[in-house]
Short mmCIF file of C-alpha atoms in Angstrom, two decimals:
data_model
loop_
_atom_site.label_atom_id
_atom_site.label_comp_id
_atom_site.label_asym_id
_atom_site.label_seq_id
_atom_site.Cartn_x
_atom_site.Cartn_y
_atom_site.Cartn_z
CA MET W 1 170.40 -47.51 -199.54
CA LYS W 2 171.96 -44.42 -199.38
CA ILE W 3 170.28 -41.41 -197.09
CA PRO W 4 170.27 -37.81 -198.51
CA ARG W 5 171.52 -35.40 -195.88
CA LEU W 6 168.38 -33.02 -195.17
CA PHE W 7 169.09 -29.19 -194.36
CA SER W 8 168.88 -27.72 -190.95
CA ASN W 9 166.53 -25.93 -190.03
CA ALA W 10 168.63 -22.64 -190.09
CA GLU W 11 170.44 -23.73 -193.76
CA THR W 12 166.51 -23.79 -195.10
CA LYS W 13 165.44 -20.60 -193.14
CA PHE W 14 168.51 -19.33 -194.71
CA LYS W 15 168.00 -20.95 -198.21
CA ARG W 16 164.02 -19.82 -198.31
CA THR W 17 165.08 -16.14 -196.65
CA PHE W 18 168.07 -15.45 -199.40
CA HIS W 19 166.18 -17.06 -202.48
CA PHE W 20 165.02 -13.77 -204.51
CA PHE W 21 168.40 -12.29 -203.41
CA ASN W 22 170.46 -14.76 -205.41
CA LEU W 23 167.87 -14.11 -208.11
CA LEU W 24 168.42 -10.34 -208.32
CA LYS W 25 171.90 -10.31 -208.22
CA CYS W 26 172.22 -12.09 -211.48
CA ILE W 27 170.73 -8.51 -212.92
CA LYS W 28 171.00 -5.89 -210.76
CA ASP W 29 174.70 -4.16 -212.31
CA GLU W 30 172.67 -3.90 -214.96
CA TYR W 31 169.94 -0.73 -213.29
CA ASP W 32 170.78 2.19 -211.51
CA TYR W 33 167.90 1.67 -209.10
CA ILE W 34 165.67 -1.37 -208.87
CA TRP W 35 162.40 -0.18 -206.56
CA ILE W 36 160.97 -3.37 -204.39
CA ASP W 37 157.49 -2.26 -203.14
CA VAL W 38 156.22 -4.57 -200.79
CA GLY W 39 152.88 -4.67 -198.41
CA PRO W 40 152.39 -3.81 -194.67
CA SER W 41 152.87 -7.59 -193.71
CA THR W 42 156.32 -9.43 -191.85
CA ASP W 43 155.98 -12.65 -193.79
CA ILE W 44 158.40 -14.93 -196.30
CA LYS W 45 157.74 -12.40 -199.12
CA VAL W 46 159.03 -9.61 -197.09
CA ASP W 47 161.97 -11.64 -195.54
CA ASN W 48 163.42 -12.09 -199.06
CA ALA W 49 162.57 -7.96 -199.97
CA MET W 50 164.29 -6.98 -196.97
CA VAL W 51 167.16 -9.14 -197.56
CA ALA W 52 167.95 -8.56 -201.02
CA ALA W 53 167.70 -4.25 -200.48
CA ASP W 54 170.84 -2.08 -200.14
CA TYR W 55 168.44 0.43 -198.73
CA PHE W 56 164.88 0.55 -197.17
CA ILE W 57 162.11 3.41 -196.77
CA ILE W 58 159.29 3.07 -193.93
CA THR W 59 155.99 4.60 -194.87
CA GLN W 60 153.92 5.38 -192.23
CA GLU W 61 150.46 6.92 -192.50
CA THR W 62 149.59 9.64 -190.19
CA LYS W 63 147.65 7.40 -187.90
CA THR W 64 148.47 5.98 -184.54
CA TYR W 65 148.61 2.38 -185.17
CA SER W 66 151.00 3.34 -188.18
CA PHE W 67 153.37 5.18 -185.89
CA GLU W 68 153.14 1.94 -183.62
CA GLY W 69 154.27 -0.48 -186.34
CA SER W 70 157.11 1.60 -187.40
CA ILE W 71 158.09 1.34 -183.95
CA ASP W 72 157.80 -2.78 -183.98
CA ILE W 73 159.34 -2.91 -187.68
CA ILE W 74 162.26 -0.92 -186.76
CA GLN W 75 162.67 -2.13 -183.00
CA VAL W 76 161.37 -5.76 -183.43
CA TYR W 77 161.36 -6.83 -186.94
CA LEU W 78 164.84 -5.46 -187.73
CA GLN W 79 166.28 -6.56 -184.61
CA THR W 80 164.97 -10.45 -185.79
CA LEU W 81 166.75 -9.98 -189.49
CA ILE W 82 169.60 -9.02 -187.61
CA ASP W 83 169.77 -11.95 -185.36
CA ASP W 84 168.72 -14.34 -187.57
CA PHE W 85 171.44 -13.56 -190.66
CA GLY W 86 174.00 -11.37 -188.91
CA GLU W 87 175.95 -9.73 -191.45
CA TYR W 88 174.32 -11.14 -194.20
CA PHE W 89 171.55 -8.61 -193.63
CA LYS W 90 173.32 -5.09 -194.87
CA GLY W 91 169.96 -3.28 -195.62
CA GLU W 92 170.29 0.31 -194.19
CA VAL W 93 166.95 2.45 -193.02
CA LEU W 94 167.29 5.42 -195.27
CA GLY W 95 164.59 7.11 -192.93
CA LEU W 96 160.58 7.04 -192.24
CA LEU W 97 158.00 8.60 -194.86
CA PRO W 98 155.46 9.91 -193.42
CA PHE W 99 151.83 9.97 -196.10
CA LEU W 100 148.52 10.95 -196.26
CA LEU W 101 148.62 14.10 -194.26
CA GLN W 102 146.05 16.19 -193.54
CA PRO W 103 147.20 19.48 -192.84
CA LYS W 104 145.50 21.43 -189.80
CA ARG W 105 144.48 18.32 -187.97
CA ASP W 106 145.83 18.11 -184.67
CA LEU W 107 146.36 13.95 -184.38
CA HIS W 108 148.46 13.85 -187.90
CA GLU W 109 150.47 16.84 -186.50
CA GLU W 110 150.63 15.39 -183.25
CA ILE W 111 152.46 11.98 -184.66
CA ILE W 112 154.67 13.85 -187.29
CA LYS W 113 156.20 15.16 -184.03
CA SER W 114 155.93 11.79 -182.00
CA THR W 115 157.99 10.32 -185.03
CA LYS W 116 160.55 12.76 -185.39
CA GLU W 117 160.93 12.82 -181.33
CA THR W 118 161.28 9.20 -181.43
CA PHE W 119 163.45 7.98 -184.49
CA GLY W 120 165.17 12.07 -185.01
CA GLU W 121 164.42 14.53 -187.36
CA ASN W 122 166.97 13.24 -189.51
CA PHE W 123 165.24 9.98 -190.09
CA THR W 124 161.94 11.58 -190.84
CA PHE W 125 161.69 12.39 -194.39
CA ASP W 126 161.64 16.13 -194.59
CA THR W 127 158.91 15.40 -197.71
CA ILE W 128 155.29 14.78 -196.44
CA VAL W 129 152.66 13.15 -199.41
CA SER W 130 149.76 14.87 -198.53
CA ASN W 131 146.71 13.46 -198.55
CA GLN W 132 145.58 14.89 -202.06
CA LYS W 133 142.06 13.67 -204.35
CA ARG W 134 144.35 13.29 -207.39
CA LEU W 135 146.36 10.83 -205.52
CA GLU W 136 142.83 8.91 -205.31
CA ASP W 137 141.85 9.29 -208.49
CA TYR W 138 144.94 8.22 -210.75
CA PRO W 139 144.19 4.16 -209.92
CA GLU W 140 140.70 5.07 -211.25
CA TYR W 141 140.92 7.58 -214.16
CA GLY W 142 144.44 7.78 -214.72
CA ILE W 143 147.10 10.34 -215.38
CA SER W 144 145.82 13.52 -217.32
CA VAL W 145 148.68 16.06 -216.42
CA VAL W 146 146.62 19.12 -218.22
CA ASP W 147 146.22 21.50 -215.10
CA TYR W 148 148.43 22.67 -212.04
CA HIS W 149 147.11 19.91 -209.56
CA ASP W 150 148.81 16.76 -211.59
CA ARG W 151 152.13 19.18 -211.86
CA LYS W 152 152.03 19.63 -208.30
CA ILE W 153 152.01 16.01 -207.64
CA PHE W 154 154.53 15.11 -209.99
CA ALA W 155 156.80 17.84 -208.23
CA LEU W 156 156.23 16.29 -204.83
CA PHE W 157 157.08 12.75 -205.95
CA ALA W 158 160.58 14.11 -207.65
CA ASP W 159 160.82 15.41 -204.24
CA VAL W 160 160.57 12.56 -202.74
CA PHE W 161 162.94 10.85 -205.12
CA CYS W 162 165.51 13.48 -204.37
CA GLU W 163 165.54 13.29 -200.90
CA ILE W 164 166.24 9.34 -201.42
CA GLU W 165 168.86 10.26 -203.76
CA GLU W 166 170.69 12.44 -200.99
CA ARG W 167 170.16 10.22 -198.29
CA ILE W 168 171.77 7.10 -200.11
CA GLU W 169 174.64 9.62 -200.95
CA LEU W 170 175.19 10.30 -197.18
CA PHE W 171 175.14 6.72 -196.26
CA GLU W 172 176.97 6.13 -199.66
CA ALA W 173 179.78 8.73 -198.00
CA SER W 174 179.65 8.67 -194.10
CA GLY W 175 177.52 5.50 -193.04
CA ASP W 176 174.88 7.76 -192.10
CA ILE W 177 172.51 10.46 -191.81
CA PRO W 178 173.73 13.26 -190.20
CA GLU W 179 171.76 14.57 -187.13
CA ASP W 180 171.58 18.40 -189.10
CA TYR W 181 170.44 16.72 -192.23
CA ARG W 182 167.50 18.62 -193.77
CA TYR W 183 166.15 18.43 -197.38
CA ARG W 184 165.83 21.40 -199.12
CA PRO W 185 162.92 21.30 -201.29
CA LYS W 186 163.95 21.43 -205.19
CA TYR W 187 160.16 21.14 -206.98
CA LEU W 188 157.55 22.05 -204.54
CA ASN W 189 157.93 24.25 -201.66
CA GLY W 190 155.46 24.27 -199.39
CA ASN W 191 152.48 24.63 -201.79
CA LYS W 192 154.22 26.44 -204.26
CA LEU W 193 155.75 25.12 -207.80
CA THR W 194 159.22 26.04 -208.29
CA PRO W 195 160.74 26.98 -211.76
CA LEU W 196 162.39 23.52 -212.11
CA SER W 197 158.79 21.64 -211.34
CA ARG W 198 157.01 24.49 -213.89
CA ASN W 199 159.39 23.90 -216.25
CA LEU W 200 159.34 19.60 -216.30
CA ASP W 201 158.53 17.85 -219.62
CA LEU W 202 155.11 15.54 -218.80
CA SER W 203 153.90 15.23 -222.30
CA ALA W 204 154.85 11.51 -221.95
CA TYR W 205 152.42 11.13 -219.10
CA GLU W 206 149.26 13.48 -220.76
CA SER W 207 145.87 11.54 -221.58
CA LYS W 208 145.63 10.36 -225.63
CA GLY W 209 141.76 9.83 -224.91
CA ASP W 210 140.30 7.20 -227.09
CA GLU W 211 143.71 6.66 -228.71
#
């Protein structure tokens, strides 16, 4: 009786971790971008997403435990993937994206400062997703886009996307984010809409009532 060869532990781990990568490579050339959103955990699903991604963004709440979590992700988790898979792990960190900042709160401002000191200003997104009631309401009530506040939300995320594109272009050109890189807002300058954001066509998102 012929006994089938069993995979070694290393082979099995590689196959399990790169399963999504092998599925994704069959379709990735058909798209400009493929966004993968994963929860704040370090399980096999997240491992699959990480090894499949060309670039990734670490989102960080302006809270102490989230800042400490970012340190663990970069100094421990990513290093583990590098140690386990070497040259097969090719992803690059585009930066840390702070969110749910409440301006004029000393703790939140201190965490932003600590993040920049720890990871570098060039690896901390200049666009910060501030805590706004509309963001909390969208999952429950949907998007109306009928007033100034909705347009501000879209402007904010337009700047997030533009900064992501700029960071990717820098990596593609030089393999790194220059130390002096700073994103200049295009859609939301401080708390004010720019002409670009005022001219955004958001009609596709307007509420259709009961239709």
